[in-house]
Amino acid sequence: QSLMARNLVDKAIWCWQQAVRIDPQHPNINANLARAMLRKGERERARLLFLRQLRHEPGDVTTLVELGKLLGDLGRPTEASAKFRQALELDPTVAEAHLYLGEPAWKAGHNDAASVQFQAARRINPLLPGVSLRLASVAQSRGHYARARKLLHDELQVQGRSVEQALELARLLIELDMPRMAALQLTPLINHTYKHGPVPPGALST
């Protein structure tokens, strides 16, 4: 884990691969290796490793949610939703599972179904990155602009948004006539791109 924290992904992968060879059933080892593979963009290998983790620990809610998110990114929404539902059967208080379970309905324009899941996620964890953002999008689509602006202000208090969420937040802020706040969301992305190249998918500090 310390190697991953220092962004030494290749070294971390090598260490975990050795650990898998020694003890393939060691708790979380396959999930840790899967996360490292994701950092390298090896999504199919990560998927197989998450599945291996679940064979050893079928009640691993964290891995179910991570695998569900990955399946969604791979364009397999039905399988993704099944993983989120499985996670919620094991633990109904997993806010991330509610949030991601609402995503396909939101993308399809089924705002009522999406809102049920987003509201559930927000009740459990109002500081979950993206949940107030999604509810703001639903409110905007219904013409509830004051409610949407309030939800966006709530989202601005949250730390750890992904790049995709930051871009979506900026878009909504612009559409709701809040351009200065939108600029504050885009500035870190622009600065990072100028100095280091495109921001990789994942969490931002703001």
mmCIF file of C-alpha atoms in Angstrom:
data_model
loop_
_atom_site.group_PDB
_atom_site.id
_atom_site.type_symbol
_atom_site.label_atom_id
_atom_site.label_comp_id
_atom_site.label_asym_id
_atom_site.label_seq_id
_atom_site.Cartn_x
_atom_site.Cartn_y
_atom_site.Cartn_z
ATOM 1 C CA GLN A 1 0.000 0.000 0.000
ATOM 2 C CA SER A 2 2.853 2.404 0.759
ATOM 3 C CA LEU A 3 4.207 1.894 -2.767
ATOM 4 C CA MET A 4 0.802 2.758 -4.240
ATOM 5 C CA ALA A 5 0.629 5.851 -2.055
ATOM 6 C CA ARG A 6 3.959 6.942 -3.559
ATOM 7 C CA ASN A 7 2.651 6.157 -7.067
ATOM 8 C CA LEU A 8 5.158 3.310 -7.499
ATOM 9 C CA VAL A 9 2.529 1.189 -9.229
ATOM 10 C CA ASP A 10 4.842 -1.215 -11.065
ATOM 11 C CA LYS A 11 6.748 -2.068 -7.881
ATOM 12 C CA ALA A 12 3.483 -2.529 -6.002
ATOM 13 C CA ILE A 13 2.203 -4.885 -8.706
ATOM 14 C CA TRP A 14 5.405 -6.933 -8.547
ATOM 15 C CA CYS A 15 5.154 -7.252 -4.748
ATOM 16 C CA TRP A 16 1.507 -8.304 -4.853
ATOM 17 C CA GLN A 17 2.155 -10.780 -7.655
ATOM 18 C CA GLN A 18 4.810 -12.434 -5.507
ATOM 19 C CA ALA A 19 2.403 -12.490 -2.575
ATOM 20 C CA VAL A 20 -0.291 -14.112 -4.729
ATOM 21 C CA ARG A 21 2.117 -16.852 -5.735
ATOM 22 C CA ILE A 22 2.968 -17.532 -2.090
ATOM 23 C CA ASP A 23 -0.574 -17.306 -0.698
ATOM 24 C CA PRO A 24 -3.317 -16.778 -3.322
ATOM 25 C CA GLN A 25 -6.010 -16.784 -0.620
ATOM 26 C CA HIS A 26 -4.466 -14.046 1.511
ATOM 27 C CA PRO A 27 -7.197 -11.518 2.427
ATOM 28 C CA ASN A 28 -7.562 -8.640 -0.057
ATOM 29 C CA ILE A 29 -4.449 -9.526 -2.047
ATOM 30 C CA ASN A 30 -6.335 -9.999 -5.321
ATOM 31 C CA ALA A 31 -8.365 -6.844 -4.754
ATOM 32 C CA ASN A 32 -5.195 -4.837 -4.077
ATOM 33 C CA LEU A 33 -3.608 -6.198 -7.236
ATOM 34 C CA ALA A 34 -6.785 -5.375 -9.175
ATOM 35 C CA ARG A 35 -6.660 -1.760 -7.972
ATOM 36 C CA ALA A 36 -3.049 -1.482 -9.077
ATOM 37 C CA MET A 37 -3.966 -2.897 -12.493
ATOM 38 C CA LEU A 38 -6.680 -0.271 -12.788
ATOM 39 C CA ARG A 39 -4.108 2.442 -12.093
ATOM 40 C CA LYS A 40 -2.186 1.114 -15.100
ATOM 41 C CA GLY A 41 -5.303 0.985 -17.257
ATOM 42 C CA GLU A 42 -5.392 -2.835 -17.309
ATOM 43 C CA ARG A 43 -9.156 -3.010 -16.861
ATOM 44 C CA GLU A 44 -9.765 -6.564 -18.055
ATOM 45 C CA ARG A 45 -7.030 -7.949 -15.818
ATOM 46 C CA ALA A 46 -8.486 -5.946 -12.948
ATOM 47 C CA ARG A 47 -11.927 -7.407 -13.627
ATOM 48 C CA LEU A 48 -10.602 -10.967 -13.449
ATOM 49 C CA LEU A 49 -8.726 -10.216 -10.234
ATOM 50 C CA PHE A 50 -11.822 -8.709 -8.607
ATOM 51 C CA LEU A 51 -13.732 -11.871 -9.568
ATOM 52 C CA ARG A 52 -10.985 -14.003 -8.022
ATOM 53 C CA GLN A 53 -11.212 -11.916 -4.847
ATOM 54 C CA LEU A 54 -14.963 -12.567 -4.698
ATOM 55 C CA ARG A 55 -14.480 -16.297 -5.144
ATOM 56 C CA HIS A 56 -12.370 -16.245 -1.978
ATOM 57 C CA GLU A 57 -14.538 -13.690 -0.145
ATOM 58 C CA PRO A 58 -18.055 -13.542 -1.685
ATOM 59 C CA GLY A 59 -19.222 -11.146 1.020
ATOM 60 C CA ASP A 60 -16.593 -8.510 0.254
ATOM 61 C CA VAL A 61 -18.872 -5.500 -0.229
ATOM 62 C CA THR A 62 -16.062 -3.109 -1.158
ATOM 63 C CA THR A 63 -14.931 -5.381 -3.983
ATOM 64 C CA LEU A 64 -18.509 -5.843 -5.205
ATOM 65 C CA VAL A 65 -18.894 -2.076 -5.519
ATOM 66 C CA GLU A 66 -15.504 -1.636 -7.201
ATOM 67 C CA LEU A 67 -16.232 -4.449 -9.650
ATOM 68 C CA GLY A 68 -19.658 -2.993 -10.367
ATOM 69 C CA LYS A 69 -18.148 0.397 -11.143
ATOM 70 C CA LEU A 70 -15.567 -1.220 -13.406
ATOM 71 C CA LEU A 71 -18.256 -3.208 -15.244
ATOM 72 C CA GLY A 72 -20.159 0.020 -15.787
ATOM 73 C CA ASP A 73 -17.042 1.641 -17.232
ATOM 74 C CA LEU A 74 -16.649 -1.391 -19.507
ATOM 75 C CA GLY A 75 -20.143 -0.868 -20.925
ATOM 76 C CA ARG A 76 -21.779 -3.740 -19.040
ATOM 77 C CA PRO A 77 -24.495 -1.926 -17.054
ATOM 78 C CA THR A 78 -26.676 -4.966 -16.374
ATOM 79 C CA GLU A 79 -23.804 -6.843 -14.752
ATOM 80 C CA ALA A 80 -22.761 -3.684 -12.919
ATOM 81 C CA SER A 81 -26.227 -3.177 -11.449
ATOM 82 C CA ALA A 82 -26.297 -6.796 -10.312
ATOM 83 C CA LYS A 83 -23.088 -6.249 -8.324
ATOM 84 C CA PHE A 84 -24.447 -3.093 -6.696
ATOM 85 C CA ARG A 85 -27.671 -4.871 -5.730
ATOM 86 C CA GLN A 86 -25.662 -7.758 -4.324
ATOM 87 C CA ALA A 87 -23.631 -5.305 -2.245
ATOM 88 C CA LEU A 88 -26.810 -3.662 -0.939
ATOM 89 C CA GLU A 89 -28.295 -7.022 -0.009
ATOM 90 C CA LEU A 90 -25.246 -7.581 2.171
ATOM 91 C CA ASP A 91 -25.140 -4.033 3.516
ATOM 92 C CA PRO A 92 -27.970 -1.557 2.714
ATOM 93 C CA THR A 93 -25.903 1.328 4.079
ATOM 94 C CA VAL A 94 -23.323 1.354 1.271
ATOM 95 C CA ALA A 95 -23.911 4.821 -0.151
ATOM 96 C CA GLU A 96 -21.678 4.255 -3.189
ATOM 97 C CA ALA A 97 -23.773 1.275 -4.286
ATOM 98 C CA HIS A 98 -26.937 3.393 -4.215
ATOM 99 C CA LEU A 99 -25.224 6.174 -6.167
ATOM 100 C CA TYR A 100 -23.872 3.873 -8.877
ATOM 101 C CA LEU A 101 -27.117 1.894 -9.053
ATOM 102 C CA GLY A 102 -28.893 5.130 -9.942
ATOM 103 C CA GLU A 103 -26.437 6.036 -12.713
ATOM 104 C CA PRO A 104 -27.928 3.884 -15.546
ATOM 105 C CA ALA A 105 -31.430 5.219 -14.849
ATOM 106 C CA TRP A 106 -30.101 8.796 -14.767
ATOM 107 C CA LYS A 107 -28.249 8.348 -18.067
ATOM 108 C CA ALA A 108 -31.411 6.889 -19.627
ATOM 109 C CA GLY A 109 -33.450 9.880 -18.469
ATOM 110 C CA HIS A 110 -35.440 7.917 -15.885
ATOM 111 C CA ASN A 111 -35.129 10.625 -13.261
ATOM 112 C CA ASP A 112 -37.653 9.239 -10.777
ATOM 113 C CA ALA A 113 -35.894 5.872 -10.508
ATOM 114 C CA ALA A 114 -32.487 7.532 -10.395
ATOM 115 C CA SER A 115 -33.572 10.002 -7.745
ATOM 116 C CA VAL A 116 -34.672 7.208 -5.387
ATOM 117 C CA GLN A 117 -31.141 5.789 -5.381
ATOM 118 C CA PHE A 118 -29.423 9.178 -5.236
ATOM 119 C CA GLN A 119 -31.589 10.266 -2.300
ATOM 120 C CA ALA A 120 -30.803 7.022 -0.488
ATOM 121 C CA ALA A 121 -27.077 7.595 -1.025
ATOM 122 C CA ARG A 122 -27.320 11.175 0.228
ATOM 123 C CA ARG A 123 -29.214 10.164 3.361
ATOM 124 C CA ILE A 124 -26.457 7.709 4.211
ATOM 125 C CA ASN A 125 -23.533 9.951 3.301
ATOM 126 C CA PRO A 126 -24.308 13.557 2.292
ATOM 127 C CA LEU A 127 -20.589 14.154 1.667
ATOM 128 C CA LEU A 128 -20.248 11.366 -0.904
ATOM 129 C CA PRO A 129 -18.623 12.915 -3.997
ATOM 130 C CA GLY A 130 -21.102 13.201 -6.851
ATOM 131 C CA VAL A 131 -24.347 12.513 -5.005
ATOM 132 C CA SER A 132 -25.478 16.145 -4.626
ATOM 133 C CA LEU A 133 -24.237 16.754 -8.162
ATOM 134 C CA ARG A 134 -26.506 14.032 -9.546
ATOM 135 C CA LEU A 135 -29.486 15.302 -7.578
ATOM 136 C CA ALA A 136 -28.756 18.808 -8.877
ATOM 137 C CA SER A 137 -28.850 17.473 -12.428
ATOM 138 C CA VAL A 138 -32.226 15.834 -11.749
ATOM 139 C CA ALA A 139 -33.554 19.061 -10.212
ATOM 140 C CA GLN A 140 -32.344 21.090 -13.196
ATOM 141 C CA SER A 141 -34.053 18.718 -15.643
ATOM 142 C CA ARG A 142 -37.318 19.260 -13.758
ATOM 143 C CA GLY A 143 -36.950 23.038 -13.846
ATOM 144 C CA HIS A 144 -36.238 23.302 -10.109
ATOM 145 C CA TYR A 145 -33.357 25.717 -10.551
ATOM 146 C CA ALA A 146 -33.176 27.071 -7.000
ATOM 147 C CA ARG A 147 -33.029 23.520 -5.667
ATOM 148 C CA ALA A 148 -30.333 22.657 -8.222
ATOM 149 C CA ARG A 149 -28.206 25.633 -7.163
ATOM 150 C CA LYS A 150 -28.556 24.675 -3.495
ATOM 151 C CA LEU A 151 -27.424 21.130 -4.268
ATOM 152 C CA LEU A 152 -24.461 22.423 -6.260
ATOM 153 C CA HIS A 153 -23.410 24.556 -3.281
ATOM 154 C CA ASP A 154 -23.563 21.365 -1.193
ATOM 155 C CA GLU A 155 -21.428 19.524 -3.760
ATOM 156 C CA LEU A 156 -18.824 22.279 -3.627
ATOM 157 C CA GLN A 157 -18.200 21.413 0.039
ATOM 158 C CA VAL A 158 -17.186 17.863 -0.892
ATOM 159 C CA GLN A 159 -13.587 16.724 -1.312
ATOM 160 C CA GLY A 160 -12.278 14.010 -3.612
ATOM 161 C CA ARG A 161 -14.348 14.421 -6.761
ATOM 162 C CA SER A 162 -13.283 12.509 -9.837
ATOM 163 C CA VAL A 163 -12.202 14.341 -12.988
ATOM 164 C CA GLU A 164 -15.479 13.398 -14.644
ATOM 165 C CA GLN A 165 -17.482 14.737 -11.707
ATOM 166 C CA ALA A 166 -15.495 17.993 -11.698
ATOM 167 C CA LEU A 167 -16.242 18.510 -15.385
ATOM 168 C CA GLU A 168 -19.921 17.723 -14.908
ATOM 169 C CA LEU A 169 -20.036 20.108 -11.942
ATOM 170 C CA ALA A 170 -18.478 22.885 -14.002
ATOM 171 C CA ARG A 171 -20.965 22.281 -16.820
ATOM 172 C CA LEU A 172 -23.956 22.525 -14.488
ATOM 173 C CA LEU A 173 -22.564 25.616 -12.772
ATOM 174 C CA ILE A 174 -22.273 27.334 -16.153
ATOM 175 C CA GLU A 175 -25.782 26.299 -17.196
ATOM 176 C CA LEU A 176 -27.179 27.605 -13.904
ATOM 177 C CA ASP A 177 -25.429 30.964 -14.357
ATOM 178 C CA MET A 178 -22.662 30.370 -11.815
ATOM 179 C CA PRO A 179 -19.614 30.868 -14.094
ATOM 180 C CA ARG A 180 -17.127 32.018 -11.438
ATOM 181 C CA MET A 181 -17.640 28.833 -9.438
ATOM 182 C CA ALA A 182 -17.310 26.835 -12.653
ATOM 183 C CA ALA A 183 -13.962 28.464 -13.331
ATOM 184 C CA LEU A 184 -12.754 27.451 -9.871
ATOM 185 C CA GLN A 185 -13.516 23.821 -10.747
ATOM 186 C CA LEU A 186 -11.756 23.949 -14.095
ATOM 187 C CA THR A 187 -8.640 25.827 -12.976
ATOM 188 C CA PRO A 188 -6.978 22.843 -11.175
ATOM 189 C CA LEU A 189 -7.567 20.652 -14.228
ATOM 190 C CA ILE A 190 -6.097 23.242 -16.575
ATOM 191 C CA ASN A 191 -3.085 23.871 -14.320
ATOM 192 C CA HIS A 192 -2.374 20.147 -13.934
ATOM 193 C CA THR A 193 -2.667 19.593 -17.695
ATOM 194 C CA TYR A 194 -0.313 22.495 -18.398
ATOM 195 C CA LYS A 195 2.315 21.239 -15.943
ATOM 196 C CA HIS A 196 2.003 17.453 -16.119
ATOM 197 C CA GLY A 197 -0.282 16.461 -18.988
ATOM 198 C CA PRO A 198 -3.908 15.287 -18.835
ATOM 199 C CA VAL A 199 -5.307 14.513 -15.407
ATOM 200 C CA PRO A 200 -5.800 10.746 -15.059
ATOM 201 C CA PRO A 201 -9.237 9.393 -14.092
ATOM 202 C CA GLY A 202 -9.719 9.278 -10.344
ATOM 203 C CA ALA A 203 -10.073 11.583 -7.383
ATOM 204 C CA LEU A 204 -9.086 15.208 -7.263
ATOM 205 C CA SER A 205 -8.120 17.075 -4.143
ATOM 206 C CA THR A 206 -10.898 19.615 -4.664
#
